[in-house]
Amino acid sequence: MVQIKGKQFIPFISEKELLQRVSELGQQITADYKGTSPVMIGILNGAFMFLSDLSKHIDLSVEISFMKVSSYVSMSSTGKVRSLLGLEKDIMDRDVIIVEDIVDTGLSMAYILERIKEKKPHSIQVVSLLLKPDALSENITVKYIGFKIPDKFVIGYGLDYDGYGRNLKEVYQLK
Ligand code: IMP
Ligand code: MG
């Protein structure tokens, strides 16, 4: 068990399960994008660990860039998305793969997709380590999903509670 700021979290997805699934996603993306040179765009801060492991399993010549948006304060979505760091990379006519830690309501991803589309890429797909189907309210397509999970708060493997817990090797769920 892990305790952060008085909240208790219990193990939910093991390191082994995470790495196994991340490697499968990498292989699938490698096959689907064969012969192309995609740009992977990691969404900070949460996706840093997932992108790091995922990219090692992608056997293509890829570029890696980042964007930062914010919608969550503590344990809930504020309903408003803010851009904290825009995309510097020119992605016109490129195949873009957005890499996210978790799609919850989908509000952040809907916002990110709009920003990316403005830059006229050739294609856009989303890979998210986690997806909470019961919380999803936006009409977005997440092509590659690591795990579908219940609508409960999780931390670890990049995901935080009030800034803490990102360095945990496993995913934990609020007790
Ligand atoms: P959405 O806009 O509601 O889909 O929320 C997306 C963002 O909120 C994610 O990129 C995370 O940064 C954060 N988030 C959503 N659910 C959780 C959670 O269970 N734990 C930690 N962060 C979360
Ligand atoms: Mg995030």
PDB file of C-alpha atoms and ligand atoms in Angstrom:
ATOM      1  CA  MET A   1       0.000   0.000   0.000  1.00  0.00           C
ATOM      2  CA  VAL A   2       1.063   3.595  -0.657  1.00  0.00           C
ATOM      3  CA  GLN A   3       0.012   6.637   1.327  1.00  0.00           C
ATOM      4  CA  ILE A   4       0.060  10.150  -0.153  1.00  0.00           C
ATOM      5  CA  LYS A   5      -1.271  13.178   1.712  1.00  0.00           C
ATOM      6  CA  GLY A   6      -3.508  11.049   3.897  1.00  0.00           C
ATOM      7  CA  LYS A   7      -5.002   8.997   1.030  1.00  0.00           C
ATOM      8  CA  GLN A   8      -4.378   5.275   0.702  1.00  0.00           C
ATOM      9  CA  PHE A   9      -3.700   3.542  -2.592  1.00  0.00           C
ATOM     10  CA  ILE A  10      -3.592  -0.199  -3.254  1.00  0.00           C
ATOM     11  CA  PRO A  11      -1.737  -2.088  -6.026  1.00  0.00           C
ATOM     12  CA  PHE A  12      -3.850  -2.333  -9.178  1.00  0.00           C
ATOM     13  CA  ILE A  13      -1.701  -3.094 -12.278  1.00  0.00           C
ATOM     14  CA  SER A  14       1.670  -4.749 -11.683  1.00  0.00           C
ATOM     15  CA  GLU A  15       4.940  -3.701 -13.280  1.00  0.00           C
ATOM     16  CA  LYS A  16       4.999  -6.975 -15.210  1.00  0.00           C
ATOM     17  CA  GLU A  17       1.500  -6.488 -16.639  1.00  0.00           C
ATOM     18  CA  LEU A  18       2.301  -2.879 -17.555  1.00  0.00           C
ATOM     19  CA  LEU A  19       5.527  -3.699 -19.372  1.00  0.00           C
ATOM     20  CA  GLN A  20       3.965  -6.671 -21.164  1.00  0.00           C
ATOM     21  CA  ARG A  21       1.086  -4.541 -22.450  1.00  0.00           C
ATOM     22  CA  VAL A  22       3.357  -1.604 -23.348  1.00  0.00           C
ATOM     23  CA  SER A  23       5.525  -3.929 -25.409  1.00  0.00           C
ATOM     24  CA  GLU A  24       2.426  -5.297 -27.221  1.00  0.00           C
ATOM     25  CA  LEU A  25       1.272  -1.759 -28.016  1.00  0.00           C
ATOM     26  CA  GLY A  26       4.730  -0.929 -29.363  1.00  0.00           C
ATOM     27  CA  GLN A  27       4.700  -3.962 -31.628  1.00  0.00           C
ATOM     28  CA  GLN A  28       1.215  -3.150 -32.878  1.00  0.00           C
ATOM     29  CA  ILE A  29       2.165   0.454 -33.646  1.00  0.00           C
ATOM     30  CA  THR A  30       5.366  -0.703 -35.369  1.00  0.00           C
ATOM     31  CA  ALA A  31       3.325  -3.000 -37.622  1.00  0.00           C
ATOM     32  CA  ASP A  32       0.614  -0.417 -38.352  1.00  0.00           C
ATOM     33  CA  TYR A  33       3.103   2.347 -39.221  1.00  0.00           C
ATOM     34  CA  LYS A  34       5.535   0.215 -41.207  1.00  0.00           C
ATOM     35  CA  GLY A  35       7.348   2.287 -43.865  1.00  0.00           C
ATOM     36  CA  THR A  36       6.440   5.623 -42.242  1.00  0.00           C
ATOM     37  CA  SER A  37       8.209   7.973 -39.867  1.00  0.00           C
ATOM     38  CA  PRO A  38       5.663   9.154 -37.291  1.00  0.00           C
ATOM     39  CA  VAL A  39       5.917  11.919 -34.708  1.00  0.00           C
ATOM     40  CA  MET A  40       5.025  10.796 -31.212  1.00  0.00           C
ATOM     41  CA  ILE A  41       3.668  13.600 -29.054  1.00  0.00           C
ATOM     42  CA  GLY A  42       3.740  12.866 -25.340  1.00  0.00           C
ATOM     43  CA  ILE A  43       1.313  14.743 -23.112  1.00  0.00           C
ATOM     44  CA  LEU A  44       3.105  16.088 -20.067  1.00  0.00           C
ATOM     45  CA  ASN A  45       3.424  15.423 -17.268  1.00  0.00           C
ATOM     46  CA  GLY A  46       1.626  12.104 -16.933  1.00  0.00           C
ATOM     47  CA  ALA A  47       2.751  10.362 -20.122  1.00  0.00           C
ATOM     48  CA  PHE A  48       6.505  10.653 -19.557  1.00  0.00           C
ATOM     49  CA  MET A  49       7.023   7.119 -18.234  1.00  0.00           C
ATOM     50  CA  PHE A  50       4.644   5.419 -20.650  1.00  0.00           C
ATOM     51  CA  LEU A  51       6.187   7.224 -23.635  1.00  0.00           C
ATOM     52  CA  SER A  52       9.659   6.334 -22.446  1.00  0.00           C
ATOM     53  CA  ASP A  53       8.895   2.597 -22.275  1.00  0.00           C
ATOM     54  CA  LEU A  54       6.617   2.545 -25.322  1.00  0.00           C
ATOM     55  CA  SER A  55       9.134   4.259 -27.586  1.00  0.00           C
ATOM     56  CA  LYS A  56      11.698   1.526 -26.852  1.00  0.00           C
ATOM     57  CA  HIS A  57       9.312  -0.995 -28.411  1.00  0.00           C
ATOM     58  CA  ILE A  58       8.713   1.004 -31.568  1.00  0.00           C
ATOM     59  CA  ASP A  59      11.013  -0.202 -34.293  1.00  0.00           C
ATOM     60  CA  LEU A  60      10.607   2.732 -36.693  1.00  0.00           C
ATOM     61  CA  SER A  61      12.416   5.979 -37.240  1.00  0.00           C
ATOM     62  CA  VAL A  62      10.249   8.181 -35.004  1.00  0.00           C
ATOM     63  CA  GLU A  63      10.493  11.691 -33.672  1.00  0.00           C
ATOM     64  CA  ILE A  64       9.419  12.485 -30.133  1.00  0.00           C
ATOM     65  CA  SER A  65       7.954  15.751 -28.959  1.00  0.00           C
ATOM     66  CA  PHE A  66       5.808  17.003 -26.075  1.00  0.00           C
ATOM     67  CA  MET A  67       2.819  19.170 -25.226  1.00  0.00           C
ATOM     68  CA  LYS A  68       1.522  20.113 -21.835  1.00  0.00           C
ATOM     69  CA  VAL A  69      -2.103  20.701 -20.921  1.00  0.00           C
ATOM     70  CA  SER A  70      -3.856  20.826 -17.603  1.00  0.00           C
ATOM     71  CA  SER A  71      -7.428  20.037 -16.580  1.00  0.00           C
ATOM     72  CA  TYR A  72      -7.092  18.149 -13.340  1.00  0.00           C
ATOM     73  CA  VAL A  73      -6.742  19.697  -9.927  1.00  0.00           C
ATOM     74  CA  SER A  74      -6.095  17.144  -7.199  1.00  0.00           C
ATOM     75  CA  MET A  75      -8.606  14.328  -7.830  1.00  0.00           C
ATOM     76  CA  SER A  76     -11.108  15.769 -10.250  1.00  0.00           C
ATOM     77  CA  SER A  77     -11.397  17.386 -13.639  1.00  0.00           C
ATOM     78  CA  THR A  78     -12.012  21.131 -13.556  1.00  0.00           C
ATOM     79  CA  GLY A  79     -13.938  20.856 -16.818  1.00  0.00           C
ATOM     80  CA  LYS A  80     -11.624  23.447 -18.386  1.00  0.00           C
ATOM     81  CA  VAL A  81      -8.462  22.645 -20.307  1.00  0.00           C
ATOM     82  CA  ARG A  82      -5.498  25.012 -20.365  1.00  0.00           C
ATOM     83  CA  SER A  83      -2.476  24.825 -22.615  1.00  0.00           C
ATOM     84  CA  LEU A  84       0.708  25.089 -20.545  1.00  0.00           C
ATOM     85  CA  LEU A  85       3.259  24.254 -23.220  1.00  0.00           C
ATOM     86  CA  GLY A  86       2.441  24.339 -26.912  1.00  0.00           C
ATOM     87  CA  LEU A  87       3.824  22.083 -29.590  1.00  0.00           C
ATOM     88  CA  GLU A  88       7.011  23.477 -31.144  1.00  0.00           C
ATOM     89  CA  LYS A  89       7.386  20.795 -33.766  1.00  0.00           C
ATOM     90  CA  ASP A  90       6.088  21.355 -37.294  1.00  0.00           C
ATOM     91  CA  ILE A  91       3.774  18.404 -37.928  1.00  0.00           C
ATOM     92  CA  MET A  92       2.283  19.393 -41.278  1.00  0.00           C
ATOM     93  CA  ASP A  93       1.703  16.262 -43.412  1.00  0.00           C
ATOM     94  CA  ARG A  94       3.182  14.041 -40.690  1.00  0.00           C
ATOM     95  CA  ASP A  95       1.696  10.946 -39.085  1.00  0.00           C
ATOM     96  CA  VAL A  96       1.059  11.945 -35.504  1.00  0.00           C
ATOM     97  CA  ILE A  97       0.660   9.571 -32.571  1.00  0.00           C
ATOM     98  CA  ILE A  98      -0.526  11.282 -29.403  1.00  0.00           C
ATOM     99  CA  VAL A  99       0.699   9.483 -26.292  1.00  0.00           C
ATOM    100  CA  GLU A 100      -1.385   9.959 -23.138  1.00  0.00           C
ATOM    101  CA  ASP A 101      -1.336   8.375 -19.682  1.00  0.00           C
ATOM    102  CA  ILE A 102      -5.086   8.251 -19.196  1.00  0.00           C
ATOM    103  CA  VAL A 103      -8.256   9.340 -20.960  1.00  0.00           C
ATOM    104  CA  ASP A 104     -10.875  10.054 -18.317  1.00  0.00           C
ATOM    105  CA  THR A 105     -13.692  12.430 -19.403  1.00  0.00           C
ATOM    106  CA  GLY A 106     -11.862  12.900 -22.710  1.00  0.00           C
ATOM    107  CA  LEU A 107     -12.006  16.683 -22.373  1.00  0.00           C
ATOM    108  CA  SER A 108      -8.222  17.088 -22.455  1.00  0.00           C
ATOM    109  CA  MET A 109      -7.889  14.784 -25.462  1.00  0.00           C
ATOM    110  CA  ALA A 110     -10.670  16.574 -27.376  1.00  0.00           C
ATOM    111  CA  TYR A 111      -8.794  19.840 -26.781  1.00  0.00           C
ATOM    112  CA  ILE A 112      -5.431  18.351 -27.784  1.00  0.00           C
ATOM    113  CA  LEU A 113      -6.919  16.847 -30.962  1.00  0.00           C
ATOM    114  CA  GLU A 114      -8.271  20.265 -31.966  1.00  0.00           C
ATOM    115  CA  ARG A 115      -4.879  21.915 -31.427  1.00  0.00           C
ATOM    116  CA  ILE A 116      -3.120  19.180 -33.433  1.00  0.00           C
ATOM    117  CA  LYS A 117      -5.640  19.237 -36.294  1.00  0.00           C
ATOM    118  CA  GLU A 118      -5.017  22.975 -36.760  1.00  0.00           C
ATOM    119  CA  LYS A 119      -1.462  22.075 -37.760  1.00  0.00           C
ATOM    120  CA  LYS A 120      -2.637  19.925 -40.676  1.00  0.00           C
ATOM    121  CA  PRO A 121      -0.948  16.591 -40.044  1.00  0.00           C
ATOM    122  CA  HIS A 122      -1.390  13.715 -42.506  1.00  0.00           C
ATOM    123  CA  SER A 123      -2.960  11.502 -39.825  1.00  0.00           C
ATOM    124  CA  ILE A 124      -3.622  11.468 -36.073  1.00  0.00           C
ATOM    125  CA  GLN A 125      -4.125   8.524 -33.734  1.00  0.00           C
ATOM    126  CA  VAL A 126      -4.185   8.325 -29.961  1.00  0.00           C
ATOM    127  CA  VAL A 127      -2.485   5.790 -27.727  1.00  0.00           C
ATOM    128  CA  SER A 128      -3.473   5.887 -24.062  1.00  0.00           C
ATOM    129  CA  LEU A 129      -2.146   3.584 -21.362  1.00  0.00           C
ATOM    130  CA  LEU A 130      -5.443   3.781 -19.490  1.00  0.00           C
ATOM    131  CA  LEU A 131      -9.048   4.581 -20.374  1.00  0.00           C
ATOM    132  CA  LYS A 132     -12.027   4.965 -18.028  1.00  0.00           C
ATOM    133  CA  PRO A 133     -14.983   4.081 -20.312  1.00  0.00           C
ATOM    134  CA  ASP A 134     -17.570   5.029 -17.658  1.00  0.00           C
ATOM    135  CA  ALA A 135     -16.158   8.545 -17.314  1.00  0.00           C
ATOM    136  CA  LEU A 136     -15.753   9.250 -21.036  1.00  0.00           C
ATOM    137  CA  SER A 137     -18.117  12.003 -22.169  1.00  0.00           C
ATOM    138  CA  GLU A 138     -16.407  13.304 -25.326  1.00  0.00           C
ATOM    139  CA  ASN A 139     -16.785  11.663 -28.705  1.00  0.00           C
ATOM    140  CA  ILE A 140     -13.154  10.792 -29.377  1.00  0.00           C
ATOM    141  CA  THR A 141     -11.430   7.729 -30.779  1.00  0.00           C
ATOM    142  CA  VAL A 142      -8.588   6.141 -28.860  1.00  0.00           C
ATOM    143  CA  LYS A 143      -7.162   3.592 -31.280  1.00  0.00           C
ATOM    144  CA  TYR A 144      -4.607   2.031 -28.941  1.00  0.00           C
ATOM    145  CA  ILE A 145      -5.645   1.360 -25.348  1.00  0.00           C
ATOM    146  CA  GLY A 146      -3.441  -0.308 -22.754  1.00  0.00           C
ATOM    147  CA  PHE A 147      -6.092  -1.090 -20.154  1.00  0.00           C
ATOM    148  CA  LYS A 148      -9.755  -0.161 -19.700  1.00  0.00           C
ATOM    149  CA  ILE A 149     -10.248   0.539 -16.008  1.00  0.00           C
ATOM    150  CA  PRO A 150     -13.151   1.404 -13.658  1.00  0.00           C
ATOM    151  CA  ASP A 151     -13.915   5.047 -12.879  1.00  0.00           C
ATOM    152  CA  LYS A 152     -11.677   5.190  -9.799  1.00  0.00           C
ATOM    153  CA  PHE A 153      -8.696   7.446  -9.169  1.00  0.00           C
ATOM    154  CA  VAL A 154      -5.306   5.862  -9.956  1.00  0.00           C
ATOM    155  CA  ILE A 155      -1.669   6.861  -9.498  1.00  0.00           C
ATOM    156  CA  GLY A 156       1.763   5.550 -10.445  1.00  0.00           C
ATOM    157  CA  TYR A 157       3.680   4.918 -13.678  1.00  0.00           C
ATOM    158  CA  GLY A 158       3.517   8.644 -14.462  1.00  0.00           C
ATOM    159  CA  LEU A 159       0.141   9.408 -12.901  1.00  0.00           C
ATOM    160  CA  ASP A 160       0.001  11.622  -9.824  1.00  0.00           C
ATOM    161  CA  TYR A 161      -2.057  12.685  -6.882  1.00  0.00           C
ATOM    162  CA  ASP A 162      -1.263  16.353  -6.195  1.00  0.00           C
ATOM    163  CA  GLY A 163       2.122  15.953  -7.882  1.00  0.00           C
ATOM    164  CA  TYR A 164       3.184  12.802  -6.042  1.00  0.00           C
ATOM    165  CA  GLY A 165       3.252   9.147  -7.029  1.00  0.00           C
ATOM    166  CA  ARG A 166       4.493   9.548 -10.589  1.00  0.00           C
ATOM    167  CA  ASN A 167       7.693   7.581  -9.935  1.00  0.00           C
ATOM    168  CA  LEU A 168       5.919   4.404  -8.770  1.00  0.00           C
ATOM    169  CA  LYS A 169       6.639   1.359 -10.965  1.00  0.00           C
ATOM    170  CA  GLU A 170       3.081   0.042 -10.696  1.00  0.00           C
ATOM    171  CA  VAL A 171      -0.373   1.553 -11.024  1.00  0.00           C
ATOM    172  CA  TYR A 172      -2.256   1.950  -7.730  1.00  0.00           C
ATOM    173  CA  GLN A 173      -5.949   2.564  -7.138  1.00  0.00           C
ATOM    174  CA  LEU A 174      -7.537   4.730  -4.466  1.00  0.00           C
ATOM    175  CA  LYS A 175      -8.606   2.471  -1.612  1.00  0.00           C
TER     176      LYS A 175
HETATM  177  P1  IMP B   1      -9.761  14.143 -18.873  1.00  0.00           P
HETATM  178  O1  IMP B   1      -9.620  15.480 -19.515  1.00  0.00           O
HETATM  179  O2  IMP B   1     -10.925  14.099 -17.897  1.00  0.00           O
HETATM  180  O3  IMP B   1      -9.845  12.985 -19.853  1.00  0.00           O
HETATM  181  O4  IMP B   1      -8.519  13.924 -17.944  1.00  0.00           O
HETATM  182  C1  IMP B   1      -7.308  13.680 -18.482  1.00  0.00           C
HETATM  183  C2  IMP B   1      -6.168  14.034 -17.575  1.00  0.00           C
HETATM  184  O5  IMP B   1      -6.512  14.112 -16.199  1.00  0.00           O
HETATM  185  C3  IMP B   1      -5.143  12.936 -17.687  1.00  0.00           C
HETATM  186  O6  IMP B   1      -4.230  13.240 -18.689  1.00  0.00           O
HETATM  187  C4  IMP B   1      -4.521  12.923 -16.312  1.00  0.00           C
HETATM  188  O7  IMP B   1      -3.460  13.844 -16.288  1.00  0.00           O
HETATM  189  C5  IMP B   1      -5.621  13.379 -15.395  1.00  0.00           C
HETATM  190  N1  IMP B   1      -6.314  12.232 -14.767  1.00  0.00           N
HETATM  191  C6  IMP B   1      -7.518  11.711 -15.113  1.00  0.00           C
HETATM  192  N2  IMP B   1      -7.839  10.662 -14.340  1.00  0.00           N
HETATM  193  C7  IMP B   1      -6.809  10.483 -13.487  1.00  0.00           C
HETATM  194  C8  IMP B   1      -6.520   9.527 -12.428  1.00  0.00           C
HETATM  195  O8  IMP B   1      -7.300   8.606 -12.114  1.00  0.00           O
HETATM  196  N3  IMP B   1      -5.334   9.691 -11.812  1.00  0.00           N
HETATM  197  C9  IMP B   1      -4.446  10.677 -12.109  1.00  0.00           C
HETATM  198  N4  IMP B   1      -4.656  11.575 -13.076  1.00  0.00           N
HETATM  199  C10 IMP B   1      -5.835  11.481 -13.759  1.00  0.00           C
HETATM  200 MG    MG B   2      -2.272  13.697 -18.462  1.00  0.00          MG
END
